[in-house]
CSV table of C-alpha atoms in Angstrom, one decimal:
chain,number,residue,atom,x,y,z
A,1,MET,CA,0.0,0.0,0.0
A,2,ARG,CA,3.1,2.2,0.2
A,3,ASP,CA,2.9,3.1,-3.5
A,4,ASN,CA,-0.6,4.7,-3.3
A,5,PRO,CA,-0.1,8.4,-3.1
A,6,VAL,CA,-3.6,9.1,-1.9
A,7,LEU,CA,-3.3,6.7,1.0
A,8,ARG,CA,0.1,8.0,2.0
A,9,VAL,CA,-1.0,11.7,2.1
A,10,VAL,CA,-4.3,11.0,3.8
A,11,THR,CA,-2.6,8.8,6.4
A,12,LYS,CA,0.0,11.4,7.1
A,13,ILE,CA,-2.8,14.0,7.7
A,14,ALA,CA,-5.0,11.6,9.7
A,15,ILE,CA,-2.4,10.3,12.1
A,16,PRO,CA,-1.7,13.5,14.0
A,17,LEU,CA,-5.4,14.1,14.3
A,18,ILE,CA,-6.0,10.6,15.7
A,19,LEU,CA,-3.2,11.1,18.2
A,20,LEU,CA,-4.6,14.5,19.2
A,21,PHE,CA,-8.0,13.0,19.6
A,22,ALA,CA,-6.6,10.2,21.7
A,23,LEU,CA,-4.9,12.8,24.0
A,24,TYR,CA,-8.2,14.7,24.2
A,25,VAL,CA,-10.1,11.6,25.2
A,26,GLN,CA,-7.4,10.8,27.8
A,27,PHE,CA,-7.4,14.1,29.5
A,28,HIS,CA,-11.0,15.1,29.1
A,29,GLY,CA,-12.2,11.8,30.5
A,30,ASP,CA,-13.1,13.4,33.8
A,31,TYR,CA,-15.7,15.7,32.3
A,32,GLY,CA,-17.1,13.8,29.3
A,33,PRO,CA,-17.0,10.2,28.0
A,34,GLY,CA,-13.5,8.9,27.8
A,35,GLY,CA,-10.6,7.7,29.9
A,36,GLY,CA,-7.5,5.7,29.8
A,37,PHE,CA,-8.9,2.5,28.2
A,38,GLN,CA,-10.5,4.3,25.2
A,39,ALA,CA,-7.6,6.7,24.7
A,40,GLY,CA,-5.1,3.9,24.8
A,41,VAL,CA,-6.9,2.0,22.1
A,42,ILE,CA,-7.3,5.1,19.9
A,43,PHE,CA,-3.7,6.0,20.4
A,44,ALA,CA,-2.7,2.5,19.3
A,45,ALA,CA,-5.0,2.8,16.3
A,46,ALA,CA,-2.9,5.6,14.9
A,47,PHE,CA,0.2,3.4,15.0
A,48,ILE,CA,-1.7,0.5,13.5
A,49,LEU,CA,-2.8,2.7,10.6
A,50,TYR,CA,0.8,3.7,10.1
A,51,ALA,CA,1.9,0.1,10.1
A,52,LEU,CA,-0.9,-0.9,7.7
A,53,VAL,CA,0.1,1.8,5.1
A,54,PHE,CA,3.9,2.0,5.5
A,55,GLY,CA,4.6,-1.6,6.5
A,56,THR,CA,5.5,-3.2,9.9
A,57,ARG,CA,9.2,-2.7,9.3
A,58,ALA,CA,8.7,1.1,9.1
A,59,ALA,CA,6.4,0.9,12.2
A,60,ARG,CA,9.1,-1.0,14.1
A,61,THR,CA,11.6,1.8,13.5
A,62,VAL,CA,9.0,4.3,14.9
A,63,VAL,CA,8.4,2.2,18.0
A,64,PRO,CA,11.3,-0.2,18.5
A,65,PRO,CA,10.3,-3.5,20.3
A,66,ALA,CA,12.6,-2.7,23.3
A,67,VAL,CA,10.8,0.7,23.8
A,68,LEU,CA,7.4,-1.0,23.5
A,69,ARG,CA,8.3,-3.6,26.1
A,70,THR,CA,9.5,-1.0,28.5
A,71,VAL,CA,6.5,1.3,28.0
A,72,THR,CA,4.1,-1.6,28.5
A,73,ALA,CA,5.5,-2.2,32.0
A,74,LEU,CA,5.7,1.5,32.7
A,75,GLY,CA,2.0,2.1,32.7
A,76,LEU,CA,1.3,-0.7,35.2
A,77,ILE,CA,4.2,0.5,37.4
A,78,LEU,CA,2.7,4.0,37.4
A,79,PHE,CA,-0.7,2.7,38.4
A,80,ALA,CA,0.7,0.5,41.2
A,81,GLY,CA,3.2,3.3,42.1
A,82,VAL,CA,0.4,5.8,42.7
A,83,GLY,CA,-1.2,3.2,45.1
A,84,THR,CA,2.1,2.7,46.9
A,85,VAL,CA,2.8,6.4,47.2
A,86,SER,CA,-0.7,7.0,48.7
A,87,GLN,CA,0.1,4.2,51.2
A,88,LEU,CA,3.4,5.7,52.1
A,89,LEU,CA,1.7,9.1,52.7
A,90,GLY,CA,-0.4,7.5,55.4
A,91,SER,CA,-3.7,6.5,53.7
A,92,GLN,CA,-4.8,3.2,52.2
A,93,PHE,CA,-3.5,1.6,49.0
A,94,LEU,CA,-5.1,3.4,46.0
A,95,ASP,CA,-6.9,5.9,48.3
A,96,TYR,CA,-5.8,9.2,46.8
A,97,ASP,CA,-7.0,11.5,49.6
A,98,ALA,CA,-3.4,11.9,50.9
A,99,LEU,CA,-1.8,12.9,47.6
A,100,ALA,CA,-2.5,16.6,48.1
A,101,ASP,CA,-3.4,19.0,50.9
A,102,ASN,CA,-7.2,18.5,50.5
A,103,PRO,CA,-8.9,15.2,49.6
A,104,LEU,CA,-10.7,16.5,46.5
A,105,HIS,CA,-7.4,17.8,45.0
A,106,GLY,CA,-5.7,14.5,45.9
A,107,GLN,CA,-8.4,12.5,44.2
A,108,HIS,CA,-8.0,14.6,41.1
A,109,ILE,CA,-4.3,14.0,41.0
A,110,GLY,CA,-4.7,10.3,41.7
A,111,ILE,CA,-7.4,9.7,39.1
A,112,PHE,CA,-5.3,11.6,36.5
A,113,LEU,CA,-2.2,9.5,37.1
A,114,VAL,CA,-4.1,6.2,37.3
A,115,GLU,CA,-5.9,6.9,34.0
A,116,LEU,CA,-2.5,7.9,32.4
A,117,GLY,CA,-1.1,4.6,33.6
A,118,VAL,CA,-4.0,2.7,32.1
A,119,GLY,CA,-3.7,4.6,28.8
A,120,ILE,CA,0.0,3.9,28.5
A,121,THR,CA,-0.2,0.2,29.1
A,122,VAL,CA,-3.3,-0.3,26.9
A,123,ALA,CA,-1.8,1.6,24.0
A,124,ALA,CA,1.5,-0.3,24.2
A,125,VAL,CA,-0.2,-3.7,24.5
A,126,MET,CA,-2.5,-3.0,21.5
A,127,ILE,CA,0.5,-1.9,19.4
A,128,THR,CA,2.4,-5.0,20.5
A,129,LEU,CA,-0.5,-7.2,19.5
A,130,PHE,CA,-0.8,-5.8,16.1
A,131,LEU,CA,3.0,-5.9,15.4
A,132,ALA,CA,3.2,-9.4,16.7
A,133,PHE,CA,0.5,-10.6,14.3
A,134,ALA,CA,1.5,-8.5,11.3
A,135,GLY,CA,5.2,-9.2,11.7
A,136,ARG,CA,4.4,-12.9,11.3
A,137,GLN,CA,3.7,-12.4,7.7
A,138,ASP,CA,6.4,-12.1,5.1
A,139,GLU,CA,6.6,-8.6,3.9
A,140,PRO,CA,7.4,-7.9,0.2
B,1,MET,CA,-44.6,-8.6,33.8
B,2,ASN,CA,-45.0,-7.7,30.2
B,3,ALA,CA,-43.1,-9.4,27.4
B,4,LEU,CA,-41.6,-6.2,26.1
B,5,GLY,CA,-39.8,-5.7,29.4
B,6,LEU,CA,-38.0,-9.0,28.9
B,7,TYR,CA,-37.3,-8.5,25.1
B,8,ASN,CA,-33.7,-7.4,25.8
B,9,TYR,CA,-33.0,-10.5,27.9
B,10,TRP,CA,-34.4,-12.8,25.2
B,11,ILE,CA,-32.4,-11.2,22.4
B,12,VAL,CA,-29.3,-11.4,24.6
B,13,ILE,CA,-30.0,-15.1,25.2
B,14,PHE,CA,-30.5,-15.6,21.4
B,15,LEU,CA,-27.1,-13.9,20.7
B,16,MET,CA,-25.5,-15.9,23.5
B,17,MET,CA,-26.8,-19.1,22.0
B,18,THR,CA,-25.6,-18.2,18.5
B,19,GLY,CA,-22.1,-17.6,19.9
B,20,PHE,CA,-22.3,-20.9,21.8
B,21,TYR,CA,-23.5,-22.7,18.7
B,22,VAL,CA,-20.6,-21.4,16.7
B,23,VAL,CA,-18.1,-22.5,19.4
B,24,ILE,CA,-19.4,-26.1,19.7
B,25,ALA,CA,-20.5,-26.7,16.1
B,26,SER,CA,-17.7,-25.2,14.0
B,27,GLY,CA,-14.5,-27.1,13.5
B,28,ASN,CA,-12.4,-24.1,12.5
B,29,LEU,CA,-10.5,-22.6,15.4
B,30,VAL,CA,-10.7,-19.0,14.1
B,31,LYS,CA,-14.4,-19.3,13.8
B,32,LYS,CA,-14.6,-20.7,17.3
B,33,ILE,CA,-12.9,-17.6,18.6
B,34,ILE,CA,-15.2,-15.4,16.7
B,35,GLY,CA,-18.1,-17.3,18.3
B,36,LEU,CA,-16.6,-16.7,21.7
B,37,ASN,CA,-16.5,-13.0,20.9
B,38,LEU,CA,-20.2,-13.0,19.8
B,39,PHE,CA,-21.0,-14.7,23.2
B,40,GLN,CA,-18.9,-12.1,25.0
B,41,ALA,CA,-20.6,-9.1,23.3
B,42,SER,CA,-24.0,-10.6,24.3
B,43,VAL,CA,-22.9,-10.6,27.9
B,44,PHE,CA,-21.9,-6.9,27.6
B,45,ILE,CA,-25.4,-6.1,26.3
B,46,LEU,CA,-27.0,-8.0,29.2
B,47,TYR,CA,-25.1,-6.0,31.8
B,48,ILE,CA,-25.8,-2.7,30.1
B,49,SER,CA,-29.5,-3.5,29.7
B,50,ALA,CA,-29.6,-4.3,33.4
B,51,GLY,CA,-28.1,-0.9,34.3
B,52,LYS,CA,-30.6,1.2,32.2
B,53,VAL,CA,-33.1,3.2,34.1
B,54,SER,CA,-36.2,4.4,32.2
B,55,GLY,CA,-36.0,8.1,31.6
B,56,GLY,CA,-32.4,8.2,33.0
B,57,SER,CA,-29.5,9.9,31.5
B,58,ALA,CA,-25.8,9.0,30.9
B,59,PRO,CA,-24.0,9.0,34.2
B,60,ILE,CA,-22.1,12.3,33.7
B,61,LEU,CA,-23.3,14.6,36.5
B,62,ARG,CA,-24.9,17.9,35.2
B,63,GLU,CA,-27.2,20.5,36.6
B,64,GLY,CA,-30.9,19.9,36.2
B,65,ILE,CA,-30.8,16.2,35.7
B,66,GLU,CA,-32.5,14.0,38.3
B,67,SER,CA,-32.2,10.5,37.1
B,68,TYR,CA,-29.1,8.7,35.9
B,69,SER,CA,-28.5,5.2,34.6
B,70,ASN,CA,-26.5,2.9,36.8
B,71,PRO,CA,-22.7,3.6,36.3
B,72,LEU,CA,-21.5,0.3,37.9
B,73,PRO,CA,-22.2,-2.0,35.0
B,74,HIS,CA,-20.6,0.5,32.6
B,75,VAL,CA,-17.4,0.4,34.6
B,76,LEU,CA,-17.4,-3.4,34.7
B,77,ILE,CA,-18.0,-3.8,31.0
B,78,LEU,CA,-15.7,-1.0,30.0
B,79,THR,CA,-12.7,-2.9,31.4
B,80,ALA,CA,-14.1,-6.2,30.3
B,81,ILE,CA,-14.1,-5.1,26.7
B,82,VAL,CA,-10.4,-4.2,26.7
B,83,VAL,CA,-9.5,-7.4,28.7
B,84,GLY,CA,-11.7,-9.3,26.2
B,85,VAL,CA,-9.7,-8.1,23.2
B,86,ALA,CA,-6.4,-8.9,24.9
B,87,THR,CA,-7.5,-12.5,25.7
B,88,THR,CA,-8.9,-12.9,22.2
B,89,ALA,CA,-5.6,-11.9,20.8
B,90,LEU,CA,-3.9,-14.5,23.0
B,91,GLY,CA,-6.3,-17.1,21.6
B,92,LEU,CA,-5.7,-16.1,18.1
B,93,ALA,CA,-1.9,-16.3,18.7
B,94,LEU,CA,-2.4,-19.9,19.9
B,95,VAL,CA,-4.3,-20.6,16.7
B,96,VAL,CA,-1.5,-19.1,14.6
B,97,ARG,CA,1.0,-21.4,16.4
B,98,ILE,CA,-1.2,-24.4,16.1
B,99,ARG,CA,-1.5,-23.8,12.4
B,100,GLU,CA,2.2,-23.5,12.0
B,101,ALA,CA,2.8,-26.7,13.9
B,102,TYR,CA,0.0,-28.8,12.2
B,103,GLY,CA,-0.5,-27.0,8.9
B,104,THR,CA,-4.2,-26.7,9.5
B,105,ALA,CA,-6.7,-24.9,11.8
B,106,GLU,CA,-9.5,-27.5,11.5
B,107,GLU,CA,-10.1,-29.3,14.7
B,108,ASP,CA,-10.8,-32.9,13.4
B,109,GLU,CA,-7.7,-32.7,11.2
B,110,ILE,CA,-5.6,-31.8,14.3
B,111,HIS,CA,-7.1,-34.7,16.2
B,112,ARG,CA,-6.4,-37.1,13.3
B,113,GLN,CA,-2.7,-36.0,13.2
B,114,ASP,CA,-2.5,-36.4,17.0
B,115,GLU,CA,-3.9,-40.0,16.8
B,116,SER,CA,-1.6,-41.1,14.0
B,117,LEU,CA,1.5,-40.2,16.1
C,1,MET,CA,-38.9,6.2,21.3
C,2,ILE,CA,-35.8,4.7,22.9
C,3,GLU,CA,-37.6,1.4,23.3
C,4,LEU,CA,-38.4,1.4,19.6
C,5,VAL,CA,-34.8,2.1,18.5
C,6,ASN,CA,-33.6,-0.5,21.0
C,7,PHE,CA,-36.1,-3.0,19.6
C,8,VAL,CA,-34.9,-2.5,16.0
C,9,LEU,CA,-31.2,-2.5,16.8
C,10,LEU,CA,-31.4,-5.7,18.8
C,11,GLY,CA,-33.3,-7.3,16.0
C,12,LEU,CA,-30.5,-6.3,13.6
C,13,LEU,CA,-27.9,-7.8,16.0
C,14,ALA,CA,-29.8,-11.1,15.9
C,15,VAL,CA,-29.8,-11.1,12.1
C,16,THR,CA,-26.1,-10.3,11.9
C,17,ALA,CA,-25.3,-13.1,14.4
C,18,LEU,CA,-27.4,-15.6,12.3
C,19,ALA,CA,-25.5,-14.5,9.2
C,20,ALA,CA,-22.2,-15.1,10.9
C,21,ILE,CA,-23.3,-18.7,11.6
C,22,ARG,CA,-24.4,-19.4,8.1
C,23,LEU,CA,-21.3,-18.0,6.3
C,24,HIS,CA,-18.2,-20.2,5.7
C,25,ASP,CA,-15.9,-17.6,4.3
C,26,LEU,CA,-14.0,-16.5,7.4
C,27,PHE,CA,-13.4,-13.0,5.8
C,28,ALA,CA,-17.1,-12.5,5.6
C,29,VAL,CA,-17.6,-13.9,9.1
C,30,THR,CA,-15.1,-11.3,10.4
C,31,MET,CA,-16.9,-8.5,8.6
C,32,MET,CA,-20.2,-9.7,10.2
C,33,PHE,CA,-18.4,-9.5,13.5
C,34,GLY,CA,-17.4,-5.9,12.8
C,35,ILE,CA,-21.0,-5.0,12.0
C,36,TYR,CA,-22.1,-6.8,15.1
C,37,SER,CA,-19.7,-4.8,17.3
C,38,LEU,CA,-20.7,-1.5,15.7
C,39,LEU,CA,-24.4,-2.3,16.3
C,40,ALA,CA,-23.6,-3.3,19.9
C,41,ALA,CA,-21.9,0.1,20.3
C,42,VAL,CA,-25.0,1.9,19.0
C,43,VAL,CA,-27.1,-0.1,21.4
C,44,PHE,CA,-24.8,1.0,24.2
C,45,VAL,CA,-25.4,4.7,23.3
C,46,VAL,CA,-29.1,4.1,23.3
C,47,LEU,CA,-28.9,2.5,26.8
C,48,ASP,CA,-26.9,5.5,28.1
C,49,ALA,CA,-23.5,3.8,28.4
C,50,VAL,CA,-21.6,6.3,26.4
C,51,ASP,CA,-18.2,5.3,27.7
C,52,VAL,CA,-18.8,1.7,26.9
C,53,ALA,CA,-20.0,2.5,23.5
C,54,PHE,CA,-16.8,4.5,22.9
C,55,THR,CA,-14.7,1.5,23.9
C,56,GLU,CA,-16.7,-1.0,22.0
C,57,ALA,CA,-16.5,1.1,18.8
C,58,ALA,CA,-12.7,1.5,19.1
C,59,VAL,CA,-12.0,-2.1,20.3
C,60,GLY,CA,-14.6,-4.3,18.8
C,61,VAL,CA,-14.8,-2.6,15.4
C,62,GLY,CA,-11.2,-1.6,15.2
C,63,ILE,CA,-8.7,-3.7,17.0
C,64,SER,CA,-10.5,-7.0,17.2
C,65,THR,CA,-11.5,-7.0,13.6
C,66,ILE,CA,-8.0,-6.2,12.5
C,67,LEU,CA,-6.5,-8.9,14.7
C,68,MET,CA,-8.9,-11.4,13.2
C,69,LEU,CA,-8.1,-10.3,9.7
C,70,ALA,CA,-4.4,-10.7,10.5
C,71,THR,CA,-5.0,-14.2,11.8
C,72,ILE,CA,-7.0,-15.1,8.7
C,73,GLY,CA,-4.1,-13.9,6.6
C,74,LEU,CA,-1.9,-16.4,8.4
C,75,VAL,CA,-4.3,-19.3,8.7
C,76,GLY,CA,-6.4,-19.2,5.5
C,77,ARG,CA,-9.8,-17.8,4.9
C,78,GLN,CA,-11.9,-20.8,4.0
C,79,GLU,CA,-13.6,-22.9,6.7
C,80,ARG,CA,-14.2,-26.5,5.7
C,81,ARG,CA,-17.9,-27.3,5.5
C,82,PRO,CA,-19.1,-29.7,8.1
C,83,SER,CA,-19.7,-33.2,6.7
C,84,HIS,CA,-22.8,-34.0,8.7
C,85,ARG,CA,-25.7,-31.9,10.0
C,86,PRO,CA,-24.9,-30.6,13.4
C,87,LEU,CA,-28.0,-31.9,15.2
C,88,LEU,CA,-26.4,-32.5,18.6
C,89,PRO,CA,-25.0,-28.9,19.0
C,90,LEU,CA,-28.3,-27.6,17.9
C,91,ALA,CA,-30.2,-29.6,20.5
C,92,VAL,CA,-27.7,-28.5,23.3
C,93,VAL,CA,-28.1,-24.9,22.3
C,94,ILE,CA,-31.9,-25.0,22.2
C,95,VAL,CA,-32.1,-26.7,25.6
C,96,THR,CA,-29.7,-24.2,27.2
C,97,GLY,CA,-31.5,-21.3,25.6
C,98,ALA,CA,-34.9,-22.6,26.9
C,99,ALA,CA,-33.5,-22.9,30.4
C,100,LEU,CA,-32.1,-19.4,30.3
C,101,VAL,CA,-35.4,-18.0,28.9
C,102,TYR,CA,-37.2,-19.7,31.8
C,103,GLY,CA,-34.7,-18.1,34.1
C,104,THR,CA,-35.6,-14.6,32.8
C,105,LEU,CA,-39.3,-14.9,33.7
C,106,ASP,CA,-38.9,-13.5,37.2
C,107,MET,CA,-36.2,-10.9,36.2
C,108,PRO,CA,-37.1,-7.2,36.8
C,109,GLY,CA,-38.4,-5.5,33.6
C,110,PHE,CA,-36.2,-3.5,31.3
C,111,GLY,CA,-35.5,0.0,32.7
C,112,ASP,CA,-37.2,-0.7,36.0
C,113,PRO,CA,-35.9,2.0,38.5
C,114,ASP,CA,-36.8,-0.2,41.5
C,115,ALA,CA,-34.8,-3.2,40.3
C,116,PRO,CA,-32.3,-4.6,42.9
C,117,VAL,CA,-29.4,-3.6,40.7
C,118,GLN,CA,-30.4,0.0,40.9
C,119,ARG,CA,-30.8,0.1,44.6
C,120,HIS,CA,-27.5,-1.3,45.8
C,121,VAL,CA,-24.3,0.8,45.6
C,122,ALA,CA,-25.2,2.9,42.5
C,123,PRO,CA,-27.2,5.6,44.3
C,124,ARG,CA,-24.2,6.0,46.7
C,125,TYR,CA,-21.8,6.6,43.8
C,126,LEU,CA,-24.1,9.0,42.2
C,127,GLU,CA,-24.9,11.0,45.4
C,128,GLN,CA,-21.6,11.0,47.2
C,129,SER,CA,-19.1,11.4,44.4
C,130,PRO,CA,-19.6,15.2,44.0
C,131,GLU,CA,-18.5,15.7,47.6
C,132,GLU,CA,-15.9,13.0,47.8
C,133,ILE,CA,-14.3,13.2,44.4
C,134,GLY,CA,-15.7,16.2,42.5
C,135,ILE,CA,-15.4,14.8,39.0
C,136,PRO,CA,-18.6,14.8,36.9
C,137,ASN,CA,-18.0,11.6,34.9
C,138,VAL,CA,-19.1,9.0,37.4
C,139,VAL,CA,-17.8,6.1,35.3
C,140,THR,CA,-14.3,7.5,35.5
C,141,VAL,CA,-14.7,8.1,39.2
C,142,VAL,CA,-15.8,4.5,39.9
C,143,LEU,CA,-13.2,3.1,37.5
C,144,ALA,CA,-10.2,4.9,38.9
C,145,SER,CA,-11.1,5.6,42.5
C,146,TYR,CA,-13.9,3.6,44.1
C,147,ARG,CA,-12.9,0.4,42.2
C,148,GLY,CA,-9.2,1.1,41.7
C,149,TYR,CA,-8.2,-2.4,42.8
C,150,ASP,CA,-10.5,-3.9,40.2
C,151,THR,CA,-8.9,-1.7,37.5
C,152,LEU,CA,-5.4,-2.5,38.6
C,153,GLY,CA,-6.3,-6.2,38.3
C,154,GLU,CA,-7.8,-5.7,34.8
C,155,LEU,CA,-4.7,-3.8,33.7
C,156,THR,CA,-2.5,-6.6,35.0
C,157,VAL,CA,-4.5,-9.1,32.9
C,158,ILE,CA,-4.0,-6.9,29.8
C,159,PHE,CA,-0.3,-6.7,30.6
C,160,THR,CA,-0.1,-10.5,31.1
C,161,ALA,CA,-1.9,-11.1,27.8
C,162,GLY,CA,0.6,-8.8,26.1
C,163,VAL,CA,3.5,-10.8,27.6
C,164,GLY,CA,1.8,-14.0,26.5
C,165,ILE,CA,1.6,-12.8,22.9
C,166,LEU,CA,5.2,-11.8,23.0
C,167,ALA,CA,6.1,-15.3,24.2
C,168,LEU,CA,4.0,-17.0,21.6
C,169,LEU,CA,4.7,-14.9,18.5
C,170,GLY,CA,7.5,-12.5,19.4
C,171,LEU,CA,8.2,-9.2,17.8
C,172,ARG,CA,11.1,-10.1,15.6
C,173,ARG,CA,10.7,-11.2,12.0
C,174,ARG,CA,10.4,-14.9,11.7
C,175,ARG,CA,12.4,-15.5,8.6
C,176,PRO,CA,15.1,-12.9,8.3
C,177,SER,CA,17.1,-15.2,6.0
C,178,THR,CA,14.8,-14.4,3.1
C,179,GLN,CA,15.8,-10.7,3.3
C,180,PRO,CA,19.2,-10.6,5.1
C,181,THR,CA,19.6,-6.9,4.6
C,182,GLU,CA,16.6,-6.2,6.7
C,183,GLN,CA,17.7,-8.2,9.6
C,184,GLU,CA,17.4,-6.3,12.8
C,185,LYS,CA,18.5,-6.8,16.3
C,186,THR,CA,16.2,-5.8,19.0
């Protein structure tokens, strides 16, 4: 599909928009529909589109497997880390009240970080899934 | 109890049974996994139907809205969908490896090869 | 009005599921699955579950369908037709379905505000979360704060599935010998 100019141009215009939309869904999830799970999947969809049009080899240079593996673990560590930090600050595991001076603010920070962790891991796992399946096929 | 009030449940049961049928009647491993996904999606619809309140609104708090649908099933199913795709991918990966080892994704063919060993 | 839309959409879902059974070309079955997911997402919008609809539209229609297509590309798209009529599976399915329909007869009606599911913890989430958390989207609140353990567990499952896929398929190219110049070390 790399030789089709229409596909190439449209993909290059669409990918930044998809990434931007994913970030909007991620960070606006407190006020409207959205959150880490959806944002992660949409973020991954941009990379999958790139891999479909430009080939998995090109996609692997954009996100090298070593980076992908690290990032996958990073999201989960962030989530569990927020829980541990709240525990160290004197409240219960995953109870965000202690993260700031007042409980409401603490909850906001906690939910923001946890959703970010969810988004990172989900996006990385979805990209991994696609690259693992598509990389199995012999590319021309 | 009117029949219309149970319509959602009956359709969910029908969808569930089509998924179940595909899983047990089809010999192709990929189609079996698609059947599992049909089944799974019907369970999602069951949960969301149970959480609906007549005249309710989406559970995003706003001024001037009194009644909201139940947010708890939404949370459970939201995570279940993403977990579902991850486990589906694991199943499909197993199918790919089985196909590489046996040269086929048909169940009876795989059994035949196993027995002839 | 919502009941009517719901009625029609669920009918369409049933038709799509039947079509998926009858087809033997796996490519067509996968497309039916994509349509099924999209219809399910619309049903979720009608039933007020906007967050779920969002996820289903992105995951069910996007990622799942693409993964199935990738698998079909590796495994082959034609399913072998069954040699005999599948009477036993049909009987099992009908008996199970009849038992389940019998089980629904004393379920609360659709949209009943007094059903047990609506009177348990949900009112507490809806009433207390503005004072306790202060975020309008209750689904996000329950997901990340009230049920944080649950979400942490789900995320671990997703992580584990990703690790499993890496163990089964790996990210490196399988046959670098065909194109030695593209060999890459990871």
